[in-house]
Every structure is written in structure tokens, then in C-alpha cells.
Amino acid sequence: MNSPHNLPGQPQLAYRGNELFCEDIRLSDLAKEHGTPLFVYSKGAMLSALAAYQRGFAGRTVQICYAMKANSSLGVIQVFAEAGCGFDVVSAGELQRVLAASGPAEKIIFSGVGKTRSEMRAALQAGIGCFNVESEAELEVLSDVALSMNVKAPVSIRVNPNVDPKTHPYISTGLKGSKFGVAHERVVQTYQRAAALPGIQVKGIDCHIGSQITEVAPYLDAVDRMLDLVEAIEAAGIPIHHIDFGGGLGINYNGDTPPSADDLWDKMLAKLDGRGFGQRHLMIEPGRSLVGNAGVCLSEVLYLKPGEQKNFCIIDAAMNDLPRPAMYQAYHQIVPVCTRTAAPATYDVVGPVCESGDWIGHDRALAVQQGDLLAVLSAGAYCMSMASNYNSRGRAPEILVDGAQTHVIRQRETVAEQMRYESLVTR
Ligand code: LLP
């Protein structure tokens, strides 16, 4: 057999001969057994992405809270819970998922601009570690809810540091004009109000400047702004126990060159040390960088449709399974599961959904035939967690690969399951 040929940025994927493997599993075997579209995740890739953060933080006090919106499947949460992670949740649904996967409540932080009273109650009941509060109005309501339960809500205030993360506008969150966080100028005042509220206990401060960030500079700017604020808040007599820098580190989708997690944190910690904050309790909320490149979506070529202007390669995965190209014009690599020696042709790779926006990749050079399998790469983050039933398509199953073992962590959704909560009008 030829020596394995790895794909750039995808350490768990390699061609052995002409067959693509995930860890020790032949992907065509999985497609045969479970059908397509099919998500396949590598546990090893998730743990090695986590290890890069752990290396970066060696010798420091840090809590890594996996931002589970990136992939909220129970089997994925379980991997991170067993590895000692905390979780960043944004809804009562995500909170319940962590608890269902035996994640520790005290390591949960609750982010989001629109927490409801009932979500606050559920989180207080569970005993979560911290609420990342996003507005003064939310503080008042949270204090009220906590008082009604005779507890104090642990709080950090999400600050909008007004730095440009240089990423897609839909996933920039730390700029003025964004709905997220409390404006820089109002932060000290907001902390003073928090400290005065009877149902609130101030714990920390947090920010999150955006997603798919591929440069170090915006993070370093955010550190400076956050530390200026910590100094000002503490000068006002309010101690800050932890500093949470959010998530956002990008991955390699198509030759992107984000810093590695350990490299980023080397630079961040040097800055924190330089300002005397290196021994503080730190928190981070990474999502995409822990799971994005751990997953692929396998799909079958249904039809090849040559056209005058374009050739179409119609596959059985669609925008309901892989929404990122349609939503953000995102690029995902698409590779054959079994390579052919034939010369490639150029195709637009599209799904069966009845919308022109249902495309997965434009102008891709592929040597394919009807019935072949393709792998859409970097599909571990913001794919299944954003999947929908559009066109009444069932959500795809998910397989977790661990060495030579496979675990079905989600079964294919049936049409009957999709219709479960609907009813005809009775007369
Ligand atoms: N913390 C907070 C408060 C967040 O809002 C997010 C992501 C994260 C952490 C995790 O960020 P990450 O490390 O994954 O970049 N659906 C979009 C991404 C939306 C990100 C939303 N917030 C996409 O597919 O690109």
C-alpha cells in the first residue's frame, strides 16, 4: 500500500491508496453502512485541538468552556465533558444538553443577549458557574429572578471592546453597532449597578470579538482594552475574579492560516504577563477551533448535469445539512472519497433543495461519476448544529470515530419524526 497521504489541516484524514480514511476507518464503508448524507467526526482530532489550547495554558489557571453552539450533539459534548471542559451555552436547550451528557453544571457559563426569565431560573436551579450578562436591563431581571429563588446569580459582564476581528460581517461581534455586549464607555457604571443589586454577585468580565479570526492582532487589542477596564472596575472597588476572552479562533478551510491555539496564547499570555495579569483566573470559549476540522460530511453524487455555462454535480447533501456556503458564502473543500485517475472537470457542486442558493462549492475540479462519494471537509462546526428540515429533509446521522471504533451518535431523522409535533385540523 502507498504511504498515507494526509490532507492539509485535517490530521485525522488520509488517503490510503485511493481510499479516504478517518483515523482507522474507511469512509466508503461508513457510507455503505449508514447511507448519505452522513457526518463523520474524529474524536482524536477534537482532543488534539483541545490539547493545543491546554499546551498554550500550561502552568496557568484556566477554564476552557467549549462553545457548544458549534456542534451541540450529545456525543460531542460528552467528548469534551470527559476531557474536563466546561461549556458556553446560549439557551435552556443547550444547558439541558450539557446536563444530559453529564457535563458539570459549575463549569457552565451562559452567554447570549436575550435570556428569558425561565432560562435564568433553569440555569440558577442547575447551579451554573456564571452568567455572561449583555445589558443593564438583563442584570435587573436576573437579580429579580435570583432573589425570587433566594440565591445570588454569579455574573460577568460582556464588554464590547470595539475591535475589528477582520472576518465576515455576520460573525463579527465586538464592534460598535453590534447587538452584543455593553459599550466600553458604560462598563464601569454597569459594574457599579451590578455590585449594588441584591441578587447579583460579580465574578468576572468577558468579551467575544467574532468568529473565524485568523490574525493575532485583534485578540491583542482586545486584551489591552479588557485589562484597561479591569483596572478601572477594580479601582472602583469591585474585584474581578476571572477574565474571559471568548472564542473566535479560525480554522483552515481553504489555505487560511490562523495561528495555532498554543501560539495565540503564547502571545496573549506574554501581554497579560507584561501587564501583571498573567496569574489571573482566565476563561475562554472556543467553538469552531475545537470541532471544525474534526468533521466531514459524506455525500453521494446523484447526477452530473453538463450545461452550456456550467457543469453541475448534484449531490445528496444540501443547504439544510451544510448551511454555511449559502449563509456566508463560506468555502468548504470537497474531495473524493475514492480517487479516480480520470482527468477532472469543473463543476458547481449543488444540493437537491429548490433554491439557487443551495450550493456547496463553486467551480470545483473533480474527477467524478454518478454514484461516487464526496467528502465535504471542515464540517464539524456550525453544520449539524445549524441544520434544518427545509424541503422536509431529515437531518443526517452522525458517527464518532475513535481509532478503529465507530459510534453512532445520531440516527437519521425520519419523516415521521419530523411530523411528530404537527397535527391536522380536526373537524
Ligand atoms: N462565545 C460566544 C459568546 C459566541 O457568540 C461564540 C460564537 C463563541 C464563543 C464561539 O466562537 P468560535 O470559537 O466558534 O468562533 N455560524 C457561524 C459562526 C457563528 C459564531 C457565533 N458565536 C459560522 O458558521 O461561521
Short mmCIF file of C-alpha atoms and ligand atoms in Angstrom, two decimals, residues 53 67 69-70 88 90 111-112 132 134 158 170-171 173 180 206-208 210-213 219 246-250 253 285-289 324 328 381-383 386, ligand 1:
data_model
loop_
_atom_site.label_atom_id
_atom_site.label_comp_id
_atom_site.label_asym_id
_atom_site.label_seq_id
_atom_site.Cartn_x
_atom_site.Cartn_y
_atom_site.Cartn_z
CA TYR A 53 -5.12 25.04 23.99
CA ALA A 67 -18.89 26.94 22.88
CA LYS A 69 -23.27 26.10 19.51
CA ALA A 70 -20.53 24.97 17.10
CA ASP A 88 -20.53 28.02 26.98
CA VAL A 90 -26.74 30.18 24.95
CA SER A 111 -23.99 33.75 27.13
CA GLY A 112 -26.48 35.49 24.85
CA ASN A 132 -22.33 36.42 30.86
CA GLU A 134 -25.09 41.52 27.94
CA ARG A 158 -19.82 41.01 28.38
CA TYR A 170 -22.23 38.31 10.15
CA ILE A 171 -19.73 36.77 12.54
CA THR A 173 -19.45 40.68 17.24
CA PHE A 180 -23.58 42.20 21.63
CA ASP A 206 -15.87 38.71 29.31
CA CYS A 207 -15.72 39.57 25.64
CA HIS A 208 -16.05 37.76 22.35
CA GLY A 210 -16.02 37.47 16.45
CA SER A 211 -15.52 34.14 14.77
CA GLN A 212 -13.15 32.60 12.21
CA ILE A 213 -10.46 35.08 13.25
CA TYR A 219 -7.01 39.50 20.13
CA GLY A 246 -14.41 34.40 24.43
CA GLY A 247 -13.77 32.21 21.40
CA GLY A 248 -13.29 33.02 17.75
CA LEU A 249 -10.04 31.39 16.66
CA GLY A 250 -10.35 30.43 13.00
CA TYR A 253 -10.91 25.96 5.41
CA GLU A 285 -14.98 29.92 24.90
CA PRO A 286 -13.65 28.23 21.76
CA GLY A 287 -16.11 26.50 19.44
CA ARG A 288 -15.07 26.15 15.80
CA SER A 289 -11.38 25.63 16.54
CA ARG A 324 -22.52 27.79 5.63
CA TYR A 328 -21.83 33.17 4.49
CA ALA A 381 -18.58 23.16 13.28
CA TYR A 382 -21.77 25.07 12.51
CA CYS A 383 -23.10 22.43 10.14
CA MET A 386 -27.37 24.77 12.09
N1 LLP B 1 -18.61 32.76 22.64
C1 LLP B 1 -19.62 33.49 22.18
C2 LLP B 1 -20.28 34.44 23.08
C3 LLP B 1 -20.05 33.35 20.85
O1 LLP B 1 -21.04 34.09 20.38
C4 LLP B 1 -19.39 32.42 20.01
C5 LLP B 1 -19.83 32.22 18.61
C6 LLP B 1 -18.34 31.65 20.55
C7 LLP B 1 -17.97 31.86 21.87
C8 LLP B 1 -17.61 30.62 19.75
O2 LLP B 1 -16.95 31.18 18.67
P1 LLP B 1 -15.99 30.28 17.75
O3 LLP B 1 -14.80 29.88 18.60
O4 LLP B 1 -16.76 29.11 17.29
O5 LLP B 1 -15.60 31.18 16.64
N2 LLP B 1 -22.40 30.21 12.37
C9 LLP B 1 -21.22 30.98 12.11
C10 LLP B 1 -20.44 31.27 13.38
C11 LLP B 1 -21.24 31.99 14.43
C12 LLP B 1 -20.47 32.24 15.70
C13 LLP B 1 -21.38 32.70 16.79
N3 LLP B 1 -20.75 32.90 18.07
C14 LLP B 1 -20.37 30.23 11.08
O6 LLP B 1 -20.77 29.17 10.64
O7 LLP B 1 -19.31 30.71 10.69
#
